[in-house]
């Protein structure tokens, strides 16, 4: 069977692929110019969906998402604040212990008396 290009197949209006032919073989027969249209079709579909969603009230859903993100960010800020306070408290406790050791090290040992 002679291999036909896509324009020839469309021109003849018939597709005669054996049932045993795999998808990879079909893709190999498609020219690179035709393969370039697949991402273009995907982009157009996404843009059409976005436009339709915007016209049918998808903005309300977007506003809810923005509010959810703002709430999540407020909660995250609260967690960060609590973590910082706990970290600073730990540093203060160690600072007090360190200052105590410094003061103990500054004291001299009393001389021993001989009996």
PDB file of C-alpha atoms in Angstrom:
ATOM      1  CA  UNK A   1       0.000   0.000   0.000  1.00  0.00           C
ATOM      2  CA  UNK A   2       1.388   3.356  -0.993  1.00  0.00           C
ATOM      3  CA  UNK A   3       1.861   5.869   1.827  1.00  0.00           C
ATOM      4  CA  UNK A   4      -0.306   8.954   1.352  1.00  0.00           C
ATOM      5  CA  UNK A   5       0.099  12.346   2.933  1.00  0.00           C
ATOM      6  CA  UNK A   6      -2.774  13.994   4.786  1.00  0.00           C
ATOM      7  CA  UNK A   7      -3.657  16.385   1.937  1.00  0.00           C
ATOM      8  CA  UNK A   8      -3.912  13.409  -0.455  1.00  0.00           C
ATOM      9  CA  UNK A   9      -6.094  11.520   1.989  1.00  0.00           C
ATOM     10  CA  UNK A  10      -8.359  14.527   2.403  1.00  0.00           C
ATOM     11  CA  UNK A  11      -8.441  15.005  -1.344  1.00  0.00           C
ATOM     12  CA  UNK A  12      -9.468  11.400  -1.945  1.00  0.00           C
ATOM     13  CA  UNK A  13     -11.893  11.505   1.029  1.00  0.00           C
ATOM     14  CA  UNK A  14     -10.997   8.053   2.149  1.00  0.00           C
ATOM     15  CA  UNK A  15      -8.850   6.693   4.905  1.00  0.00           C
ATOM     16  CA  UNK A  16      -7.644   3.151   4.558  1.00  0.00           C
ATOM     17  CA  UNK A  17      -5.589   2.287   7.618  1.00  0.00           C
ATOM     18  CA  UNK A  18      -5.077  -1.342   8.543  1.00  0.00           C
ATOM     19  CA  UNK A  19      -6.512  -2.291  11.926  1.00  0.00           C
ATOM     20  CA  UNK A  20      -3.102  -3.412  13.143  1.00  0.00           C
ATOM     21  CA  UNK A  21      -1.530  -0.009  12.594  1.00  0.00           C
ATOM     22  CA  UNK A  22      -0.591   1.724  15.846  1.00  0.00           C
ATOM     23  CA  UNK A  23      -1.005   5.363  16.755  1.00  0.00           C
ATOM     24  CA  UNK A  24       2.738   6.003  16.520  1.00  0.00           C
ATOM     25  CA  UNK A  25       2.758   4.877  12.908  1.00  0.00           C
ATOM     26  CA  UNK A  26      -0.150   7.158  12.141  1.00  0.00           C
ATOM     27  CA  UNK A  27       1.630  10.087  13.798  1.00  0.00           C
ATOM     28  CA  UNK A  28       4.780   9.329  11.798  1.00  0.00           C
ATOM     29  CA  UNK A  29       2.791   9.623   8.581  1.00  0.00           C
ATOM     30  CA  UNK A  30       1.401  13.036   9.527  1.00  0.00           C
ATOM     31  CA  UNK A  31       3.559  15.872   8.302  1.00  0.00           C
ATOM     32  CA  UNK A  32       5.157  18.239  10.856  1.00  0.00           C
ATOM     33  CA  UNK A  33       3.097  21.136   9.526  1.00  0.00           C
ATOM     34  CA  UNK A  34      -0.102  19.321  10.485  1.00  0.00           C
ATOM     35  CA  UNK A  35       1.323  18.360  13.891  1.00  0.00           C
ATOM     36  CA  UNK A  36       1.885  22.044  14.580  1.00  0.00           C
ATOM     37  CA  UNK A  37      -1.863  22.630  14.531  1.00  0.00           C
ATOM     38  CA  UNK A  38      -2.480  20.394  17.550  1.00  0.00           C
ATOM     39  CA  UNK A  39      -1.053  22.852  20.160  1.00  0.00           C
ATOM     40  CA  UNK A  40      -2.731  25.719  18.310  1.00  0.00           C
ATOM     41  CA  UNK A  41      -6.098  23.969  18.572  1.00  0.00           C
ATOM     42  CA  UNK A  42      -5.513  23.364  22.291  1.00  0.00           C
ATOM     43  CA  UNK A  43      -4.691  27.050  22.892  1.00  0.00           C
ATOM     44  CA  UNK A  44      -7.778  28.186  20.974  1.00  0.00           C
ATOM     45  CA  UNK A  45      -9.952  25.780  22.969  1.00  0.00           C
ATOM     46  CA  UNK A  46      -8.604  27.089  26.277  1.00  0.00           C
ATOM     47  CA  UNK A  47      -9.134  30.693  25.204  1.00  0.00           C
ATOM     48  CA  UNK A  48     -12.700  29.969  24.070  1.00  0.00           C
ATOM     49  CA  UNK A  49     -13.418  28.260  27.364  1.00  0.00           C
ATOM     50  CA  UNK A  50     -12.007  31.231  29.296  1.00  0.00           C
ATOM     51  CA  UNK A  51     -14.107  33.677  27.291  1.00  0.00           C
ATOM     52  CA  UNK A  52     -17.256  31.590  27.784  1.00  0.00           C
ATOM     53  CA  UNK A  53     -16.546  31.264  31.490  1.00  0.00           C
ATOM     54  CA  UNK A  54     -16.125  35.029  31.808  1.00  0.00           C
ATOM     55  CA  UNK A  55     -19.443  35.649  30.055  1.00  0.00           C
ATOM     56  CA  UNK A  56     -21.399  33.123  32.121  1.00  0.00           C
ATOM     57  CA  UNK A  57     -20.409  34.459  35.522  1.00  0.00           C
ATOM     58  CA  UNK A  58     -17.091  32.774  35.970  1.00  0.00           C
ATOM     59  CA  UNK A  59     -15.894  36.003  37.548  1.00  0.00           C
ATOM     60  CA  UNK A  60     -17.949  35.216  40.655  1.00  0.00           C
ATOM     61  CA  UNK A  61     -16.036  31.968  41.018  1.00  0.00           C
ATOM     62  CA  UNK A  62     -12.783  33.885  40.533  1.00  0.00           C
ATOM     63  CA  UNK A  63     -13.775  36.362  43.254  1.00  0.00           C
ATOM     64  CA  UNK A  64     -14.431  33.442  45.630  1.00  0.00           C
ATOM     65  CA  UNK A  65     -11.028  32.016  44.803  1.00  0.00           C
ATOM     66  CA  UNK A  66      -9.381  35.391  45.474  1.00  0.00           C
ATOM     67  CA  UNK A  67     -11.205  35.636  48.823  1.00  0.00           C
ATOM     68  CA  UNK A  68     -10.094  32.102  49.703  1.00  0.00           C
ATOM     69  CA  UNK A  69      -6.499  32.974  48.846  1.00  0.00           C
ATOM     70  CA  UNK A  70      -6.712  36.166  50.931  1.00  0.00           C
ATOM     71  CA  UNK A  71      -8.082  34.164  53.872  1.00  0.00           C
ATOM     72  CA  UNK A  72      -5.334  31.586  53.444  1.00  0.00           C
ATOM     73  CA  UNK A  73      -2.700  34.319  53.367  1.00  0.00           C
ATOM     74  CA  UNK A  74      -4.130  35.861  56.553  1.00  0.00           C
ATOM     75  CA  UNK A  75      -3.972  32.456  58.262  1.00  0.00           C
ATOM     76  CA  UNK A  76      -0.420  31.948  57.001  1.00  0.00           C
ATOM     77  CA  UNK A  77       0.568  35.377  58.356  1.00  0.00           C
ATOM     78  CA  UNK A  78      -0.883  34.381  61.738  1.00  0.00           C
ATOM     79  CA  UNK A  79       1.102  31.129  61.759  1.00  0.00           C
ATOM     80  CA  UNK A  80       4.291  32.996  60.828  1.00  0.00           C
ATOM     81  CA  UNK A  81       3.702  35.526  63.635  1.00  0.00           C
ATOM     82  CA  UNK A  82       3.148  32.783  66.217  1.00  0.00           C
ATOM     83  CA  UNK A  83       6.251  30.940  64.995  1.00  0.00           C
ATOM     84  CA  UNK A  84       8.356  34.082  65.232  1.00  0.00           C
ATOM     85  CA  UNK A  85       7.184  34.785  68.788  1.00  0.00           C
ATOM     86  CA  UNK A  86       8.000  31.196  69.833  1.00  0.00           C
ATOM     87  CA  UNK A  87      11.435  31.445  68.189  1.00  0.00           C
ATOM     88  CA  UNK A  88      12.156  34.800  69.884  1.00  0.00           C
ATOM     89  CA  UNK A  89      11.002  33.392  73.251  1.00  0.00           C
ATOM     90  CA  UNK A  90      13.388  30.463  72.868  1.00  0.00           C
ATOM     91  CA  UNK A  91      16.252  32.853  72.134  1.00  0.00           C
ATOM     92  CA  UNK A  92      15.431  34.913  75.241  1.00  0.00           C
ATOM     93  CA  UNK A  93      15.426  31.782  77.440  1.00  0.00           C
ATOM     94  CA  UNK A  94      18.837  30.743  76.109  1.00  0.00           C
ATOM     95  CA  UNK A  95      20.083  34.306  76.464  1.00  0.00           C
ATOM     96  CA  UNK A  96      19.174  34.284  80.173  1.00  0.00           C
ATOM     97  CA  UNK A  97      20.924  30.953  80.664  1.00  0.00           C
ATOM     98  CA  UNK A  98      24.001  32.241  78.825  1.00  0.00           C
ATOM     99  CA  UNK A  99      24.087  35.420  80.895  1.00  0.00           C
ATOM    100  CA  UNK A 100      23.861  33.315  84.064  1.00  0.00           C
ATOM    101  CA  UNK A 101      26.858  31.228  82.927  1.00  0.00           C
ATOM    102  CA  UNK A 102      28.774  34.397  82.124  1.00  0.00           C
ATOM    103  CA  UNK A 103      28.178  35.770  85.622  1.00  0.00           C
ATOM    104  CA  UNK A 104      29.168  32.465  87.237  1.00  0.00           C
ATOM    105  CA  UNK A 105      32.402  32.474  85.248  1.00  0.00           C
ATOM    106  CA  UNK A 106      33.247  35.995  86.449  1.00  0.00           C
ATOM    107  CA  UNK A 107      33.220  34.928  90.108  1.00  0.00           C
ATOM    108  CA  UNK A 108      36.473  33.844  91.689  1.00  0.00           C
ATOM    109  CA  UNK A 109      36.792  30.780  93.756  1.00  0.00           C
ATOM    110  CA  UNK A 110      37.407  31.590  97.400  1.00  0.00           C
ATOM    111  CA  UNK A 111      40.939  30.729  98.506  1.00  0.00           C
ATOM    112  CA  UNK A 112      41.213  27.569 100.546  1.00  0.00           C
ATOM    113  CA  UNK A 113      42.188  27.944 104.138  1.00  0.00           C
ATOM    114  CA  UNK A 114      44.870  25.773 105.534  1.00  0.00           C
ATOM    115  CA  UNK A 115      43.964  23.952 108.722  1.00  0.00           C
TER     116      UNK A 115
END
